[in-house]
Coordinates of C-alpha atoms in Angstrom, one line a residue:
Chain A
M28 CA 14.4 -10.9 26.8
T29 CA 13.6 -12.0 30.3
N30 CA 11.6 -8.9 31.1
V31 CA 9.2 -9.3 28.2
P32 CA 6.2 -11.4 29.1
D33 CA 6.1 -14.8 27.4
D34 CA 2.9 -14.0 25.6
L35 CA 4.6 -11.0 24.0
N36 CA 7.5 -13.0 22.8
E37 CA 5.0 -15.5 21.4
L38 CA 3.1 -12.7 19.7
V39 CA 6.3 -11.5 18.0
R40 CA 7.4 -15.0 17.0
A41 CA 4.0 -16.0 15.7
H42 CA 3.4 -13.0 13.5
W43 CA 6.7 -11.2 12.9
H44 CA 7.4 -13.0 9.6
E45 CA 4.1 -12.2 8.1
I46 CA 4.0 -8.6 9.2
F47 CA 7.6 -7.9 8.2
Y48 CA 7.2 -9.2 4.7
M49 CA 3.9 -7.6 4.2
L50 CA 5.5 -4.3 5.1
V51 CA 8.4 -5.0 2.7
T52 CA 5.9 -5.6 0.0
L53 CA 4.1 -2.4 0.8
T54 CA 7.1 -0.1 1.3
R55 CA 9.7 -1.7 -1.0
N56 CA 12.2 -1.0 1.7
A57 CA 13.5 -3.6 4.1
A58 CA 14.9 -1.0 6.6
T59 CA 11.6 0.9 6.7
A60 CA 9.7 -2.4 7.0
E61 CA 11.8 -3.4 9.9
D62 CA 11.1 -0.1 11.7
L63 CA 7.4 -0.3 11.0
T64 CA 7.3 -3.9 12.2
Q65 CA 8.7 -2.8 15.5
E66 CA 6.0 -0.1 15.6
V67 CA 3.3 -2.6 14.9
F68 CA 4.3 -4.8 17.8
L69 CA 4.8 -1.8 20.1
V70 CA 1.3 -0.7 19.4
A71 CA 0.1 -4.2 20.1
Y72 CA 2.0 -4.2 23.4
R73 CA 0.8 -0.8 24.4
K74 CA -2.8 -1.7 23.7
G75 CA -2.5 -5.0 25.4
M76 CA -3.2 -6.9 22.2
H77 CA -1.2 -10.1 23.0
S78 CA -3.6 -12.8 21.9
G79 CA -7.1 -13.5 21.0
P80 CA -9.3 -13.9 18.0
G81 CA -8.8 -11.3 15.2
L82 CA -5.3 -10.5 16.4
R83 CA -3.7 -11.4 13.1
F84 CA -6.2 -9.3 11.1
W85 CA -5.7 -6.5 13.6
L86 CA -1.9 -6.6 13.3
R87 CA -2.1 -6.6 9.5
E88 CA -4.5 -3.6 9.7
V89 CA -2.1 -1.7 11.9
A90 CA 0.8 -2.6 9.6
R91 CA -1.2 -1.3 6.6
R92 CA -2.1 2.0 8.4
L93 CA 1.6 2.6 9.4
A94 CA 2.7 1.8 5.8
M95 CA 0.2 4.2 4.4
N96 CA 1.3 7.0 6.7
E97 CA 4.9 6.2 5.8
L98 CA 4.3 6.2 2.1
R99 CA 2.2 9.4 2.3
R100 CA 5.1 11.1 4.0
K101 CA 7.6 9.9 1.4
R102 CA 6.0 11.4 -1.6
P103 CA 6.8 11.3 -4.4
E104 CA 7.6 7.6 -4.2
P105 CA 7.1 4.6 -6.5
L106 CA 3.8 3.9 -4.8
L107 CA 1.3 6.6 -4.1
A108 CA -0.3 6.1 -0.7
D109 CA -3.7 7.4 -1.5
E110 CA -4.2 5.1 -4.4
L111 CA -2.5 2.2 -2.6
E112 CA -4.9 2.7 0.3
R113 CA -7.9 2.4 -2.0
V114 CA -6.3 -0.7 -3.5
L115 CA -5.7 -2.2 -0.1
N116 CA -9.1 -1.3 1.2
A117 CA -10.6 -3.3 -1.6
S118 CA -8.5 -6.4 -0.7
V119 CA -9.0 -5.8 3.1
A120 CA -12.7 -6.0 2.6
I121 CA -12.3 -9.4 1.1
E122 CA -9.8 -10.5 3.7
R123 CA -12.3 -9.5 6.4
E124 CA -14.8 -11.9 4.9
I125 CA -12.5 -14.7 4.1
P126 CA -9.5 -14.8 6.5
A127 CA -6.2 -15.6 4.7
P128 CA -4.7 -18.9 5.4
A129 CA -1.9 -18.9 8.0
F130 CA 1.2 -17.2 6.6
E131 CA 3.6 -20.0 7.6
E132 CA 1.4 -22.6 6.0
Q133 CA 1.4 -20.7 2.8
L134 CA 5.1 -20.2 3.0
S135 CA 5.6 -24.0 3.3
A136 CA 3.4 -24.5 0.3
L137 CA 5.4 -21.9 -1.7
R138 CA 8.7 -23.5 -0.8
A139 CA 7.4 -26.8 -2.0
C140 CA 6.2 -25.1 -5.2
L141 CA 9.6 -23.5 -5.8
L142 CA 11.2 -26.9 -5.8
G143 CA 9.1 -27.7 -8.9
L144 CA 10.6 -24.8 -10.9
S145 CA 13.5 -25.0 -13.2
E146 CA 17.0 -23.8 -12.2
N147 CA 16.6 -20.8 -14.5
D148 CA 13.3 -19.8 -13.0
R149 CA 14.6 -20.1 -9.4
S150 CA 17.6 -18.0 -10.4
L151 CA 15.3 -15.3 -11.7
L152 CA 13.3 -15.3 -8.5
A153 CA 16.4 -15.3 -6.4
A154 CA 17.8 -12.3 -8.3
R155 CA 14.5 -10.4 -7.9
Y156 CA 13.6 -11.4 -4.3
E157 CA 16.8 -12.4 -2.6
H158 CA 19.4 -10.1 -4.1
N159 CA 16.9 -7.3 -4.8
E160 CA 18.1 -6.8 -8.3
T161 CA 16.1 -4.8 -10.8
L162 CA 14.9 -6.4 -13.9
A163 CA 17.2 -4.1 -15.9
M164 CA 20.2 -5.5 -14.0
V165 CA 19.1 -9.1 -14.5
A166 CA 18.5 -8.3 -18.2
V167 CA 22.1 -7.2 -18.6
Q168 CA 23.4 -10.3 -16.8
T169 CA 21.3 -12.7 -18.7
Q170 CA 21.4 -10.9 -22.0
Q171 CA 17.6 -10.9 -22.2
T172 CA 15.2 -8.0 -22.6
V173 CA 13.4 -6.5 -19.6
G174 CA 10.1 -7.1 -21.4
Y175 CA 10.8 -10.8 -21.7
L176 CA 11.8 -11.0 -18.0
K177 CA 8.6 -9.2 -17.0
Q178 CA 6.6 -11.8 -18.9
R179 CA 8.6 -14.6 -17.2
L180 CA 8.1 -13.2 -13.8
F181 CA 4.4 -12.6 -14.5
R182 CA 4.0 -16.3 -15.5
L183 CA 6.0 -17.5 -12.5
R184 CA 3.9 -15.5 -10.1
S185 CA 0.7 -16.8 -11.6
R186 CA 2.0 -20.4 -11.6
L187 CA 3.2 -20.1 -8.0
A188 CA -0.1 -18.6 -6.9
A189 CA -2.0 -21.5 -8.5
C190 CA 0.4 -24.0 -6.9
I191 CA 0.0 -22.5 -3.5
R192 CA -3.8 -22.6 -3.9
Q193 CA -3.7 -26.2 -4.8
R194 CA -1.4 -27.2 -2.0
M195 CA -3.5 -25.3 0.6
A196 CA -6.7 -26.9 -0.7
A197 CA -5.0 -30.3 -0.5
N198 CA -4.0 -29.6 3.1
E199 CA -7.5 -28.6 3.9
M200 CA -8.8 -31.9 2.5
T201 CA -6.2 -33.8 4.5
D202 CA -7.2 -31.9 7.7
V203 CA -10.8 -32.8 7.1
Chain B
M26 CA -14.5 -8.8 -15.7
S27 CA -11.0 -7.4 -15.4
S28 CA -9.8 -5.0 -18.1
P29 CA -7.3 -6.2 -20.7
D30 CA -4.6 -4.1 -19.1
F31 CA -5.2 -5.3 -15.5
E32 CA -2.6 -8.0 -15.4
E33 CA 0.1 -5.9 -16.9
R34 CA -0.7 -3.1 -14.5
L35 CA -0.7 -5.4 -11.6
N36 CA 2.7 -6.8 -12.5
D37 CA 4.1 -3.4 -13.2
Y38 CA 2.9 -2.4 -9.8
L39 CA 4.6 -5.4 -8.2
D40 CA 7.8 -4.6 -10.0
G41 CA 7.5 -0.9 -8.9
D42 CA 7.3 0.2 -12.6
L43 CA 3.7 1.5 -12.7
N44 CA 3.4 5.1 -13.6
D45 CA 1.0 7.6 -12.0
A46 CA -1.7 7.1 -14.6
G47 CA -1.4 3.4 -14.3
R48 CA -1.7 3.5 -10.5
L49 CA -4.8 5.6 -10.7
A50 CA -6.3 3.2 -13.3
L51 CA -5.4 0.2 -11.2
S52 CA -6.9 1.6 -8.0
E53 CA -10.1 2.6 -9.7
E54 CA -10.4 -0.9 -11.2
L55 CA -9.8 -2.5 -7.9
E56 CA -12.5 -0.4 -6.3
R57 CA -15.2 -1.3 -8.8
D58 CA -14.2 -4.9 -9.5
P59 CA -14.2 -7.4 -6.7
E60 CA -12.6 -10.0 -8.9
A61 CA -9.7 -7.7 -9.6
A62 CA -9.4 -6.9 -5.9
T63 CA -9.2 -10.6 -5.1
A64 CA -6.6 -11.1 -7.8
F65 CA -4.6 -8.1 -6.4
G66 CA -4.9 -9.4 -2.8
E67 CA -3.6 -12.8 -3.9
A68 CA -0.7 -11.3 -5.9
F69 CA 0.2 -9.1 -3.1
Q70 CA 0.3 -12.1 -0.7
V71 CA 2.4 -14.1 -3.1
E72 CA 4.8 -11.2 -3.3
A73 CA 5.2 -11.2 0.5
L74 CA 5.6 -14.9 0.5
L75 CA 8.2 -14.8 -2.3
L76 CA 10.1 -12.2 -0.3
A77 CA 9.9 -14.3 2.9
A78 CA 11.0 -17.5 1.0
H79 CA 14.1 -15.7 -0.2
G80 CA 14.8 -13.9 3.1
H81 CA 18.1 -14.4 4.9
P82 CA 17.6 -16.3 8.2
H83 CA 20.3 -14.4 10.1
E84 CA 18.9 -11.0 9.1
E85 CA 15.4 -12.1 10.0
R86 CA 16.7 -13.3 13.4
R87 CA 18.4 -10.0 14.0
A88 CA 15.3 -8.0 12.9
M89 CA 13.0 -10.1 15.1
Q90 CA 15.4 -9.7 18.0
A91 CA 15.2 -5.9 17.4
V92 CA 11.5 -6.1 17.8
E93 CA 11.8 -8.0 21.1
R94 CA 14.5 -5.6 22.3
R95 CA 12.1 -2.7 21.8
L96 CA 9.4 -4.4 23.6
H97 CA 11.9 -5.2 26.4
E98 CA 12.9 -1.5 26.5
S99 CA 9.3 -0.5 26.8
K100 CA 8.9 -2.8 29.7
V101 CA 12.1 -1.6 31.4
I102 CA 11.4 2.1 30.8
R103 CA 8.0 1.7 32.5
G104 CA 9.9 0.5 35.6
F105 CA 12.4 3.3 35.7
P106 CA 12.7 5.1 39.0
F107 CA 11.1 8.5 38.8
R108 CA 14.3 10.3 39.6
W109 CA 15.6 9.4 36.2
W110 CA 12.8 11.3 34.7
A111 CA 13.4 14.5 36.5
P112 CA 13.7 17.4 34.0
A113 CA 17.2 17.9 32.8
A114 CA 19.2 20.5 30.9
A115 CA 22.8 20.5 29.7
A116 CA 25.2 22.3 27.4
A117 CA 28.2 21.1 25.5
V118 CA 31.1 22.6 23.6
V119 CA 33.1 21.0 20.9
A120 CA 36.1 23.0 19.7
A121 CA 34.8 22.5 16.3
G122 CA 31.9 24.2 17.9
L123 CA 29.5 24.7 20.8
L124 CA 26.4 22.7 21.1
W125 CA 23.2 23.5 23.0
F126 CA 20.4 21.1 23.5
V127 CA 16.9 22.0 24.7
L128 CA 14.6 19.2 25.7
H129 CA 11.0 20.1 25.8
K130 CA 7.7 18.5 26.8
P131 CA 7.5 14.8 26.3
S132 CA 5.7 13.5 23.3
Q133 CA 4.8 10.0 22.2
D134 CA 4.6 11.0 18.5
L135 CA 6.7 8.4 16.7
V136 CA 7.6 8.7 13.0
A137 CA 9.0 5.9 10.9
S138 CA 11.9 7.9 9.5
P139 CA 13.5 11.4 10.2
T140 CA 11.6 14.1 8.4
V141 CA 12.7 17.5 7.2
E142 CA 10.2 20.0 8.7
S143 CA 11.8 23.2 7.4
G144 CA 15.0 24.4 5.8
Q145 CA 17.3 22.7 3.4
I146 CA 19.0 19.4 4.2
V147 CA 21.5 18.4 1.6
W148 CA 22.5 14.8 1.0
G149 CA 25.6 14.4 -1.1
D150 CA 24.7 16.7 -4.0
R151 CA 21.0 16.7 -3.7
V152 CA 18.4 18.4 -1.4
A153 CA 16.4 16.0 0.6
A154 CA 12.7 16.4 -0.3
H155 CA 11.1 15.4 2.9
D156 CA 12.5 12.2 4.6
L157 CA 15.9 11.2 5.7
S158 CA 17.3 7.7 6.2
D159 CA 19.3 6.2 8.9
G160 CA 23.0 6.3 8.2
S161 CA 22.6 9.4 6.1
S162 CA 25.1 12.1 6.4
F163 CA 23.9 15.6 5.6
R164 CA 24.6 19.3 5.9
V165 CA 22.3 22.2 6.2
G166 CA 22.3 24.1 3.0
G167 CA 21.3 27.7 2.3
T168 CA 21.3 30.5 4.8
S169 CA 18.4 29.5 7.0
P170 CA 18.2 27.0 9.9
A171 CA 16.7 23.6 9.2
A172 CA 14.5 21.6 11.4
I173 CA 14.3 17.8 11.5
R174 CA 11.8 15.6 13.3
L175 CA 13.6 12.5 14.4
R176 CA 12.2 9.0 14.5
D177 CA 11.4 9.1 18.2
G178 CA 9.5 12.4 17.8
S179 CA 12.3 14.6 19.1
R180 CA 13.0 17.7 17.1
V181 CA 16.4 19.2 16.1
E182 CA 17.0 22.6 14.8
L183 CA 20.3 23.0 12.9
A184 CA 22.2 26.2 12.0
P185 CA 23.2 26.7 8.4
G186 CA 26.3 24.8 7.5
S187 CA 25.9 22.3 10.3
E188 CA 26.8 18.7 9.5
G189 CA 25.4 15.6 11.0
G190 CA 23.7 12.3 10.5
F191 CA 21.6 9.6 12.1
R192 CA 22.6 6.1 13.1
R193 CA 20.3 3.2 13.8
A194 CA 19.8 2.9 17.5
D195 CA 20.5 -0.4 19.2
G196 CA 20.0 -1.8 22.7
P197 CA 18.7 0.7 25.3
V198 CA 19.4 3.7 23.1
R199 CA 16.3 4.6 21.0
Q200 CA 17.7 7.5 19.0
I201 CA 21.2 8.5 17.9
F202 CA 22.0 11.9 16.4
V203 CA 25.5 12.5 15.1
L204 CA 26.6 16.1 15.1
N205 CA 30.0 16.6 13.4
S206 CA 30.0 20.4 13.3
G207 CA 27.8 23.4 13.6
Q208 CA 25.0 24.3 16.0
A209 CA 21.9 22.4 17.0
S210 CA 19.1 22.8 19.4
F211 CA 17.1 19.8 20.5
Q212 CA 13.6 19.1 21.7
V213 CA 13.9 15.6 23.0
T214 CA 10.9 13.5 23.9
H215 CA 10.4 11.0 26.7
G216 CA 10.0 7.3 26.4
G217 CA 11.2 4.2 24.7
G218 CA 14.9 4.3 25.6
R219 CA 17.6 6.9 25.8
F220 CA 18.5 9.7 23.4
R221 CA 22.1 10.0 22.5
V222 CA 24.1 12.7 20.7
E223 CA 27.4 11.7 19.3
T224 CA 30.1 14.2 18.6
P225 CA 33.7 13.7 17.4
L226 CA 34.9 14.1 20.9
G227 CA 32.3 12.4 23.1
N228 CA 28.7 11.3 23.5
I229 CA 25.9 12.8 25.5
T230 CA 23.2 10.5 26.8
V231 CA 20.1 12.0 28.0
F232 CA 18.2 10.6 31.0
G233 CA 16.0 13.6 31.7
T234 CA 13.8 15.8 29.8
E235 CA 15.3 19.3 29.2
F236 CA 18.8 20.3 28.2
S237 CA 20.6 22.4 25.7
V238 CA 23.9 22.1 23.7
V239 CA 25.8 24.4 21.4
L240 CA 28.8 23.7 19.1
Q241 CA 31.1 26.6 18.4
P242 CA 33.8 27.0 15.7
A243 CA 37.2 25.9 16.9
E244 CA 38.8 29.4 16.7
E245 CA 36.1 30.8 19.0
S246 CA 36.5 28.1 21.6
K247 CA 38.3 28.9 24.8
A248 CA 39.5 26.7 27.5
T249 CA 40.1 28.0 30.9
T250 CA 42.0 26.3 33.7
N251 CA 42.9 27.5 37.1
Q252 CA 44.9 24.4 37.8
T253 CA 48.0 25.7 36.1
E254 CA 50.7 27.9 37.7
S255 CA 49.7 30.8 35.6
N256 CA 46.0 30.3 36.0
M257 CA 45.7 31.2 32.4
T258 CA 43.0 31.2 29.8
N259 CA 44.1 29.7 26.6
K260 CA 42.8 30.1 23.2
M261 CA 42.7 26.7 21.5
K262 CA 43.1 26.3 17.8
A263 CA 41.7 23.2 16.1
V264 CA 41.3 21.4 19.4
M265 CA 38.1 19.6 19.9
A266 CA 36.3 20.6 23.1
L267 CA 33.0 19.7 24.5
A268 CA 31.1 21.6 27.2
V269 CA 28.0 20.3 28.9
A270 CA 26.1 22.4 31.4
V271 CA 23.1 20.9 33.1
T272 CA 20.4 23.2 34.4
V273 CA 17.7 20.7 35.3
G274 CA 17.9 16.9 35.5
N275 CA 20.6 14.5 34.5
V276 CA 22.8 13.7 31.5
Q277 CA 25.8 11.5 31.1
V278 CA 28.8 12.7 29.0
D279 CA 31.1 9.9 27.7
I280 CA 34.5 11.0 26.6
G281 CA 37.6 8.9 26.0
G282 CA 36.2 5.9 27.7
M283 CA 35.2 7.8 30.8
S284 CA 31.7 8.7 31.9
F285 CA 30.7 12.0 33.5
P286 CA 27.3 11.9 35.1
L287 CA 26.1 15.5 35.4
S288 CA 23.2 16.8 37.3
A289 CA 21.5 20.2 37.6
G290 CA 24.0 23.0 38.2
Q291 CA 27.0 21.2 36.9
T292 CA 29.0 22.2 33.9
A293 CA 31.6 20.1 32.1
Y294 CA 34.0 21.2 29.4
A295 CA 35.9 18.5 27.6
A296 CA 38.7 18.8 25.2
D297 CA 41.4 16.9 23.5
G298 CA 44.8 18.6 24.0
E299 CA 47.6 17.5 21.7
G300 CA 51.2 18.6 21.6
E301 CA 54.7 18.2 22.8
V302 CA 55.2 18.0 26.6
K303 CA 57.1 21.2 27.3
S304 CA 57.6 20.7 31.0
V305 CA 56.2 18.9 34.0
V306 CA 54.9 21.6 36.1
T307 CA 54.3 19.9 39.4
T308 CA 54.4 16.4 40.8
G309 CA 53.3 15.3 44.2
Y310 CA 50.3 14.1 46.0
I311 CA 46.9 15.3 46.7
H312 CA 45.1 14.4 49.9
D313 CA 42.0 12.4 49.8
P314 CA 40.0 13.2 53.0
K315 CA 38.4 9.8 52.8
S316 CA 41.7 8.0 52.7
S317 CA 44.4 7.8 55.3
K318 CA 46.9 7.1 52.6
D319 CA 48.7 9.8 50.5
D320 CA 48.4 7.7 47.5
L321 CA 46.7 10.1 45.1
H322 CA 49.4 11.0 42.7
L323 CA 49.1 14.3 40.9
G324 CA 51.1 15.5 38.0
S325 CA 50.7 18.5 35.7
F326 CA 52.5 19.2 32.5
L327 CA 52.4 21.8 29.8
L328 CA 51.8 20.9 26.2
G329 CA 53.8 22.8 23.7
G330 CA 51.9 24.2 20.7
R331 CA 48.7 24.7 22.6
N332 CA 50.5 26.0 25.7
E333 CA 47.9 24.0 27.4
S334 CA 48.4 22.7 30.9
V335 CA 46.8 19.6 32.0
T336 CA 46.6 17.8 35.3
V337 CA 46.6 14.0 35.4
F338 CA 45.4 11.9 38.2
R339 CA 46.7 8.4 38.5
T340 CA 44.6 5.5 37.4
G341 CA 42.3 4.4 40.1
V342 CA 42.0 7.7 41.8
K343 CA 38.5 8.2 43.2
K344 CA 38.4 12.0 43.2
G345 CA 35.4 13.0 41.2
E346 CA 34.5 9.4 40.6
R347 CA 36.8 9.2 37.7
E348 CA 39.9 7.4 36.6
A349 CA 42.5 8.5 34.1
S350 CA 44.3 6.0 31.8
I351 CA 47.9 6.9 31.1
L352 CA 49.0 5.1 28.0
L353 CA 52.6 4.8 26.8
D354 CA 52.6 3.3 23.3
G355 CA 49.1 2.1 24.0
K356 CA 50.0 0.4 27.2
K357 CA 48.9 1.5 30.7
T358 CA 51.7 3.0 32.7
T359 CA 52.5 5.4 35.5
F360 CA 52.6 9.2 35.2
Q361 CA 56.3 9.3 36.0
D362 CA 57.2 6.7 33.3
A363 CA 55.0 8.3 30.7
I364 CA 55.2 12.1 31.1
K365 CA 58.5 13.4 30.1
P366 CA 59.3 16.8 28.5
G367 CA 59.7 16.5 24.8
R368 CA 57.3 13.6 24.3
K369 CA 54.2 14.0 22.2
A370 CA 51.1 13.7 24.4
T371 CA 47.4 13.6 23.6
V372 CA 45.2 14.3 26.5
T373 CA 41.5 13.8 26.8
Y374 CA 39.9 15.7 29.6
A375 CA 36.8 17.4 30.8
K376 CA 36.5 20.4 32.9
V377 CA 33.7 20.0 35.4
G378 CA 33.1 23.2 37.3
D379 CA 36.6 24.4 38.3
E380 CA 38.1 21.0 38.0
L381 CA 39.9 19.5 35.1
W382 CA 39.1 15.8 34.8
V383 CA 41.6 13.9 32.7
S384 CA 40.3 10.7 31.3
K385 CA 43.2 9.6 29.1
V386 CA 46.8 10.6 28.3
E387 CA 48.4 8.9 25.4
V388 CA 52.2 9.3 25.0
A389 CA 54.4 8.0 22.3
S390 CA 57.8 6.9 23.4
S391 CA 59.1 7.2 19.9
A392 CA 59.2 11.0 20.4
K393 CA 62.4 12.6 21.3
E394 CA 63.9 11.8 24.6
P395 CA 63.3 14.0 27.7
D396 CA 65.4 17.2 27.8
K397 CA 67.6 16.5 30.9
A398 CA 68.6 20.1 31.1
K399 CA 65.1 20.8 32.3

């Protein structure tokens, strides 16, 4: 990668993780997310957006736009782009006002929170997020109902969100 | 205040289980209720974090390197000498067919995945609605041509019955299109790396901007050679052949481990000949005007079955900037040791203009021994 300016490499390394997983969440497809992530950084490169304030928000916004275009072209898909766009616009407005904490910091907090879960809960999350299994598949394996697993996932997400919030708040206090 | 169904809808959405009515209700609620929008934003972020926390480091590394590679290519492409960007045109024949490419005006329109613009693209047993995925193999259904917009913005028109696919591009190649049979015309865009077409016989890499390729059915394919004693035109059956004719610019044809850079005005036909060696037609030397040594060994032989005569130049010969490998049981050897009447031989060659360029001859010693009476 010797021909890529250092600041570009830094740009990719600093934001790749967040942009990629944001796009996986949006598109539900890792291959598509990977391609779109490349596009996000190519756009940044072509526009000379290598650093500076607002870069992270700008990258996320480009990622959202590309994901919307992609989902719109893929109709009918599990997510409808027009509706998702309205959904995201609502959350973007909030993000514009209150910038999200750094992704890597949140990720560290989440990892610490995961350690506090039971083995069974971690297995359910691994099946869903690491092995990309559907709840129906997990239901067959664990001999539980899909409805029960949905409830468990719902509670786990809520619990983890609260845990992340607490840890981020504690970090802020420490920084102060 | 969020509706009673909000959390259930939100979780169904995150699980990909929310139906159309639910999505509409969710989006409307998010628009009117900032509290719900905040909850959604947080849930969405937790979802991304959970995916990241369960990601595979080696896959992440590979994906991140792919991003860096594309940035690297963008940098390199900007520095390309202009001559590489001269307009190009080429044509290719595969005995399963004849393939014409046409590259048109450059375009920077990038799409995230190949898209069916018109016609019927069939994947397995279903018709693709709109988009295609990398790694997909497809055929053109129905009786009308189909058009596909590729990831890099290039456009392909395929004749009915054509079969092909896409492969994820890597390194300096930005787009790979696989054509297994049928006919295709291409409008290839500039920028961001090279465009490559892969066929069962060889690959065509595009450096320039305009070229065309056609694939013809095997029984319609003809190979002509004036290098044989009879200067004959042979009808080839079930033999793969590739012909590339460049009208403007440059392309590179890779066949059997050998590269044929072609520029405007050049035509290359390539084929795999396979059959029993009937007889060695000539042996001797050809004169290289640039060399004082008569060390350019030439041999020709006739393949039975196809009645195809091929000429083999010894490995290392510089004529036409090419080199033929003669393999006996998979090991490099000399023409004299390898080519004997009665042996089964498979020859990979390209016909460039009036010349036949052999890139590889594979001979199996287990075939019957040479007929000494000859």
